[in-house]
Amino acid sequence: MTTPDTPTPDPTTGPADGAGENAAAERRVLRTALRDTLLLIGALVVLGGGIGFLVAGLPGLWGALVGAAIAAFFCATTIWSMMRTVGSSPARMAAFVMGAWVAKIVVLIVVLAVLQGRTFYDPWVLIAVLAVGAIGSALLDYRAVNSGRVPYVQP
C-alpha cells in the first residue's frame, strides 16, 4: 500500500529504492575480488611452480600447477556464483551458492581419485600451494569487501 508521500516505483525506470545502485556496488566489489584472486593464482603458478621445482624437481612443478588449478577453480567458482545472484532473493542466492559448493566437492573428489597413486606430482607441494591459494583468496575477498563502498541499508 502506498501513501501520498511514498513514491510508486516506475517499471520503465527500475526500482525507486536504489537497489540498482547497490547491485552495481556489489558487482564492483566482486569484480575486484575476482581480479585479485586471478592475480593470486598467477603468482601461485609462477612462484609455487618455481619453488616446487627447486624443492622436488619436475614432480614439484606439477604439484604446484595442479594445486593452483584446484585453487583457481574453487575460488573463482565462489565469486562467480555470488556475481550471478547479486540482487536476487536470499533463497535463490543460497540455492545457487550451495549448488556451486556441491559441484566443487564433487570435482575435488574426482580430481583426488584420479590423482591417487600417481607419481608425476609431489603431494606436499600440491597441498602447500592449495593452502596458500585458499587462505590468500579468503584474505583478498575480505579486503575487497572491507574496502568496497556498498551501502548497508537501502535509502
PDB file of C-alpha atoms in Angstrom:
ATOM      1  CA  MET A   1       0.000   0.000   0.000  1.00  0.00           C
ATOM      2  CA  THR A   2       1.327   3.424  -0.852  1.00  0.00           C
ATOM      3  CA  THR A   3       0.657   6.728   0.788  1.00  0.00           C
ATOM      4  CA  PRO A   4       0.804  10.108  -0.923  1.00  0.00           C
ATOM      5  CA  ASP A   5       4.333  10.598   0.487  1.00  0.00           C
ATOM      6  CA  THR A   6       5.629   7.246  -0.784  1.00  0.00           C
ATOM      7  CA  PRO A   7       6.787   7.250  -4.414  1.00  0.00           C
ATOM      8  CA  THR A   8       5.480   4.431  -6.569  1.00  0.00           C
ATOM      9  CA  PRO A   9       8.190   2.558  -8.496  1.00  0.00           C
ATOM     10  CA  ASP A  10       8.062   3.163 -12.225  1.00  0.00           C
ATOM     11  CA  PRO A  11       8.523  -0.149 -14.094  1.00  0.00           C
ATOM     12  CA  THR A  12      10.205   1.650 -17.007  1.00  0.00           C
ATOM     13  CA  THR A  13      12.955   3.248 -14.935  1.00  0.00           C
ATOM     14  CA  GLY A  14      13.714   0.480 -12.444  1.00  0.00           C
ATOM     15  CA  PRO A  15      13.477   0.373  -8.668  1.00  0.00           C
ATOM     16  CA  ALA A  16      12.981   3.639  -6.840  1.00  0.00           C
ATOM     17  CA  ASP A  17      14.754   2.478  -3.681  1.00  0.00           C
ATOM     18  CA  GLY A  18      18.303   2.462  -5.041  1.00  0.00           C
ATOM     19  CA  ALA A  19      18.551  -1.333  -5.345  1.00  0.00           C
ATOM     20  CA  GLY A  20      20.158  -0.972  -8.778  1.00  0.00           C
ATOM     21  CA  GLU A  21      22.897   1.195  -7.293  1.00  0.00           C
ATOM     22  CA  ASN A  22      23.505  -1.335  -4.531  1.00  0.00           C
ATOM     23  CA  ALA A  23      23.736  -4.189  -7.051  1.00  0.00           C
ATOM     24  CA  ALA A  24      26.250  -2.204  -9.101  1.00  0.00           C
ATOM     25  CA  ALA A  25      28.350  -1.544  -5.990  1.00  0.00           C
ATOM     26  CA  GLU A  26      28.216  -5.230  -5.037  1.00  0.00           C
ATOM     27  CA  ARG A  27      29.281  -6.240  -8.551  1.00  0.00           C
ATOM     28  CA  ARG A  28      32.262  -3.859  -8.351  1.00  0.00           C
ATOM     29  CA  VAL A  29      33.342  -5.499  -5.090  1.00  0.00           C
ATOM     30  CA  LEU A  30      33.023  -8.973  -6.608  1.00  0.00           C
ATOM     31  CA  ARG A  31      34.923  -7.952  -9.764  1.00  0.00           C
ATOM     32  CA  THR A  32      37.723  -6.627  -7.556  1.00  0.00           C
ATOM     33  CA  ALA A  33      37.777  -9.896  -5.612  1.00  0.00           C
ATOM     34  CA  LEU A  34      37.846 -11.919  -8.850  1.00  0.00           C
ATOM     35  CA  ARG A  35      40.645  -9.808 -10.343  1.00  0.00           C
ATOM     36  CA  ASP A  36      42.748 -10.076  -7.179  1.00  0.00           C
ATOM     37  CA  THR A  37      42.139 -13.825  -6.987  1.00  0.00           C
ATOM     38  CA  LEU A  38      43.233 -14.316 -10.587  1.00  0.00           C
ATOM     39  CA  LEU A  39      46.408 -12.339  -9.847  1.00  0.00           C
ATOM     40  CA  LEU A  40      46.993 -14.562  -6.809  1.00  0.00           C
ATOM     41  CA  ILE A  41      46.568 -17.686  -8.945  1.00  0.00           C
ATOM     42  CA  GLY A  42      49.059 -16.306 -11.465  1.00  0.00           C
ATOM     43  CA  ALA A  43      51.550 -15.691  -8.667  1.00  0.00           C
ATOM     44  CA  LEU A  44      50.942 -19.208  -7.344  1.00  0.00           C
ATOM     45  CA  VAL A  45      51.664 -20.690 -10.754  1.00  0.00           C
ATOM     46  CA  VAL A  46      54.901 -18.725 -11.153  1.00  0.00           C
ATOM     47  CA  LEU A  47      56.217 -18.701  -7.576  1.00  0.00           C
ATOM     48  CA  GLY A  48      54.731 -22.022  -6.471  1.00  0.00           C
ATOM     49  CA  GLY A  49      55.906 -23.686  -9.658  1.00  0.00           C
ATOM     50  CA  GLY A  50      59.418 -22.273  -9.255  1.00  0.00           C
ATOM     51  CA  ILE A  51      59.688 -23.156  -5.586  1.00  0.00           C
ATOM     52  CA  GLY A  52      58.118 -26.565  -6.194  1.00  0.00           C
ATOM     53  CA  PHE A  53      60.626 -27.246  -8.960  1.00  0.00           C
ATOM     54  CA  LEU A  54      63.528 -26.209  -6.703  1.00  0.00           C
ATOM     55  CA  VAL A  55      62.251 -28.338  -3.818  1.00  0.00           C
ATOM     56  CA  ALA A  56      61.088 -31.506  -5.614  1.00  0.00           C
ATOM     57  CA  GLY A  57      62.072 -31.204  -9.254  1.00  0.00           C
ATOM     58  CA  LEU A  58      59.535 -31.831 -12.001  1.00  0.00           C
ATOM     59  CA  PRO A  59      57.031 -33.507  -9.617  1.00  0.00           C
ATOM     60  CA  GLY A  60      57.137 -30.333  -7.509  1.00  0.00           C
ATOM     61  CA  LEU A  61      56.316 -28.218 -10.556  1.00  0.00           C
ATOM     62  CA  TRP A  62      53.387 -30.486 -11.422  1.00  0.00           C
ATOM     63  CA  GLY A  63      52.185 -30.421  -7.814  1.00  0.00           C
ATOM     64  CA  ALA A  64      52.202 -26.637  -7.853  1.00  0.00           C
ATOM     65  CA  LEU A  65      50.328 -26.488 -11.153  1.00  0.00           C
ATOM     66  CA  VAL A  66      47.672 -28.947 -10.006  1.00  0.00           C
ATOM     67  CA  GLY A  67      47.322 -27.119  -6.672  1.00  0.00           C
ATOM     68  CA  ALA A  68      46.977 -23.754  -8.410  1.00  0.00           C
ATOM     69  CA  ALA A  69      44.369 -25.183 -10.799  1.00  0.00           C
ATOM     70  CA  ILE A  70      42.289 -26.567  -7.930  1.00  0.00           C
ATOM     71  CA  ALA A  71      42.606 -23.279  -6.012  1.00  0.00           C
ATOM     72  CA  ALA A  72      41.581 -21.310  -9.105  1.00  0.00           C
ATOM     73  CA  PHE A  73      38.521 -23.497  -9.640  1.00  0.00           C
ATOM     74  CA  PHE A  74      37.429 -23.259  -6.003  1.00  0.00           C
ATOM     75  CA  CYS A  75      37.973 -19.524  -5.592  1.00  0.00           C
ATOM     76  CA  ALA A  76      36.607 -18.427  -8.950  1.00  0.00           C
ATOM     77  CA  THR A  77      33.510 -20.622  -8.601  1.00  0.00           C
ATOM     78  CA  THR A  78      32.594 -18.980  -5.317  1.00  0.00           C
ATOM     79  CA  ILE A  79      32.972 -15.461  -6.673  1.00  0.00           C
ATOM     80  CA  TRP A  80      31.191 -16.366  -9.917  1.00  0.00           C
ATOM     81  CA  SER A  81      28.212 -17.812  -8.038  1.00  0.00           C
ATOM     82  CA  MET A  82      27.957 -14.632  -5.975  1.00  0.00           C
ATOM     83  CA  MET A  83      28.141 -12.460  -9.101  1.00  0.00           C
ATOM     84  CA  ARG A  84      25.328 -14.459 -10.717  1.00  0.00           C
ATOM     85  CA  THR A  85      22.994 -13.905  -7.762  1.00  0.00           C
ATOM     86  CA  VAL A  86      23.561 -10.229  -6.948  1.00  0.00           C
ATOM     87  CA  GLY A  87      20.181  -8.620  -6.423  1.00  0.00           C
ATOM     88  CA  SER A  88      18.254 -11.900  -6.285  1.00  0.00           C
ATOM     89  CA  SER A  89      16.295 -13.288  -3.387  1.00  0.00           C
ATOM     90  CA  PRO A  90      18.191 -14.784  -0.445  1.00  0.00           C
ATOM     91  CA  ALA A  91      16.682 -18.208  -1.176  1.00  0.00           C
ATOM     92  CA  ARG A  92      17.886 -18.154  -4.797  1.00  0.00           C
ATOM     93  CA  MET A  93      21.332 -16.977  -3.753  1.00  0.00           C
ATOM     94  CA  ALA A  94      21.617 -19.677  -1.090  1.00  0.00           C
ATOM     95  CA  ALA A  95      20.498 -22.372  -3.540  1.00  0.00           C
ATOM     96  CA  PHE A  96      22.970 -21.201  -6.165  1.00  0.00           C
ATOM     97  CA  VAL A  97      25.890 -20.978  -3.728  1.00  0.00           C
ATOM     98  CA  MET A  98      25.073 -24.376  -2.196  1.00  0.00           C
ATOM     99  CA  GLY A  99      24.833 -25.913  -5.668  1.00  0.00           C
ATOM    100  CA  ALA A 100      28.242 -24.479  -6.530  1.00  0.00           C
ATOM    101  CA  TRP A 101      29.627 -25.845  -3.254  1.00  0.00           C
ATOM    102  CA  VAL A 102      28.330 -29.332  -4.027  1.00  0.00           C
ATOM    103  CA  ALA A 103      29.821 -29.120  -7.527  1.00  0.00           C
ATOM    104  CA  LYS A 104      33.192 -28.113  -6.041  1.00  0.00           C
ATOM    105  CA  ILE A 105      33.162 -31.060  -3.644  1.00  0.00           C
ATOM    106  CA  VAL A 106      32.316 -33.470  -6.478  1.00  0.00           C
ATOM    107  CA  VAL A 107      35.133 -32.043  -8.633  1.00  0.00           C
ATOM    108  CA  LEU A 108      37.574 -32.291  -5.715  1.00  0.00           C
ATOM    109  CA  ILE A 109      36.664 -35.935  -5.081  1.00  0.00           C
ATOM    110  CA  VAL A 110      37.055 -36.771  -8.769  1.00  0.00           C
ATOM    111  CA  VAL A 111      40.422 -34.981  -9.007  1.00  0.00           C
ATOM    112  CA  LEU A 112      41.727 -36.689  -5.864  1.00  0.00           C
ATOM    113  CA  ALA A 113      40.522 -40.074  -7.137  1.00  0.00           C
ATOM    114  CA  VAL A 114      42.289 -39.526 -10.458  1.00  0.00           C
ATOM    115  CA  LEU A 115      45.489 -38.380  -8.721  1.00  0.00           C
ATOM    116  CA  GLN A 116      45.552 -41.261  -6.231  1.00  0.00           C
ATOM    117  CA  GLY A 117      48.550 -43.470  -6.819  1.00  0.00           C
ATOM    118  CA  ARG A 118      50.071 -41.197  -9.470  1.00  0.00           C
ATOM    119  CA  THR A 119      53.726 -40.282  -9.099  1.00  0.00           C
ATOM    120  CA  PHE A 120      54.059 -37.405 -11.584  1.00  0.00           C
ATOM    121  CA  TYR A 121      53.359 -34.764  -8.882  1.00  0.00           C
ATOM    122  CA  ASP A 122      54.535 -34.030  -5.351  1.00  0.00           C
ATOM    123  CA  PRO A 123      51.534 -34.151  -2.982  1.00  0.00           C
ATOM    124  CA  TRP A 124      53.173 -31.916  -0.364  1.00  0.00           C
ATOM    125  CA  VAL A 125      53.769 -29.144  -2.876  1.00  0.00           C
ATOM    126  CA  LEU A 126      50.175 -29.522  -4.072  1.00  0.00           C
ATOM    127  CA  ILE A 127      48.856 -29.199  -0.512  1.00  0.00           C
ATOM    128  CA  ALA A 128      51.077 -26.190   0.236  1.00  0.00           C
ATOM    129  CA  VAL A 129      50.066 -24.327  -2.934  1.00  0.00           C
ATOM    130  CA  LEU A 130      46.400 -25.171  -2.405  1.00  0.00           C
ATOM    131  CA  ALA A 131      46.537 -23.941   1.204  1.00  0.00           C
ATOM    132  CA  VAL A 132      48.241 -20.676   0.215  1.00  0.00           C
ATOM    133  CA  GLY A 133      45.650 -20.215  -2.532  1.00  0.00           C
ATOM    134  CA  ALA A 134      42.683 -20.826  -0.219  1.00  0.00           C
ATOM    135  CA  ILE A 135      43.964 -18.605   2.589  1.00  0.00           C
ATOM    136  CA  GLY A 136      45.160 -15.907   0.193  1.00  0.00           C
ATOM    137  CA  SER A 137      41.847 -15.872  -1.648  1.00  0.00           C
ATOM    138  CA  ALA A 138      39.902 -15.545   1.597  1.00  0.00           C
ATOM    139  CA  LEU A 139      42.085 -12.611   2.631  1.00  0.00           C
ATOM    140  CA  LEU A 140      41.693 -10.946  -0.769  1.00  0.00           C
ATOM    141  CA  ASP A 141      37.916 -11.418  -0.635  1.00  0.00           C
ATOM    142  CA  TYR A 142      37.874  -9.859   2.822  1.00  0.00           C
ATOM    143  CA  ARG A 143      39.950  -6.922   1.584  1.00  0.00           C
ATOM    144  CA  ALA A 144      37.635  -6.372  -1.402  1.00  0.00           C
ATOM    145  CA  VAL A 145      34.521  -6.409   0.791  1.00  0.00           C
ATOM    146  CA  ASN A 146      36.090  -4.287   3.511  1.00  0.00           C
ATOM    147  CA  SER A 147      37.270  -1.594   1.108  1.00  0.00           C
ATOM    148  CA  GLY A 148      34.167  -1.727  -1.111  1.00  0.00           C
ATOM    149  CA  ARG A 149      31.715   1.126  -0.939  1.00  0.00           C
ATOM    150  CA  VAL A 150      28.456  -0.769  -0.588  1.00  0.00           C
ATOM    151  CA  PRO A 151      25.656   0.834   1.457  1.00  0.00           C
ATOM    152  CA  TYR A 152      24.488  -1.158   4.464  1.00  0.00           C
ATOM    153  CA  VAL A 153      20.888  -0.072   4.070  1.00  0.00           C
ATOM    154  CA  GLN A 154      18.819   0.903   1.087  1.00  0.00           C
ATOM    155  CA  PRO A 155      17.623   4.510   1.185  1.00  0.00           C
TER     156      PRO A 155
END
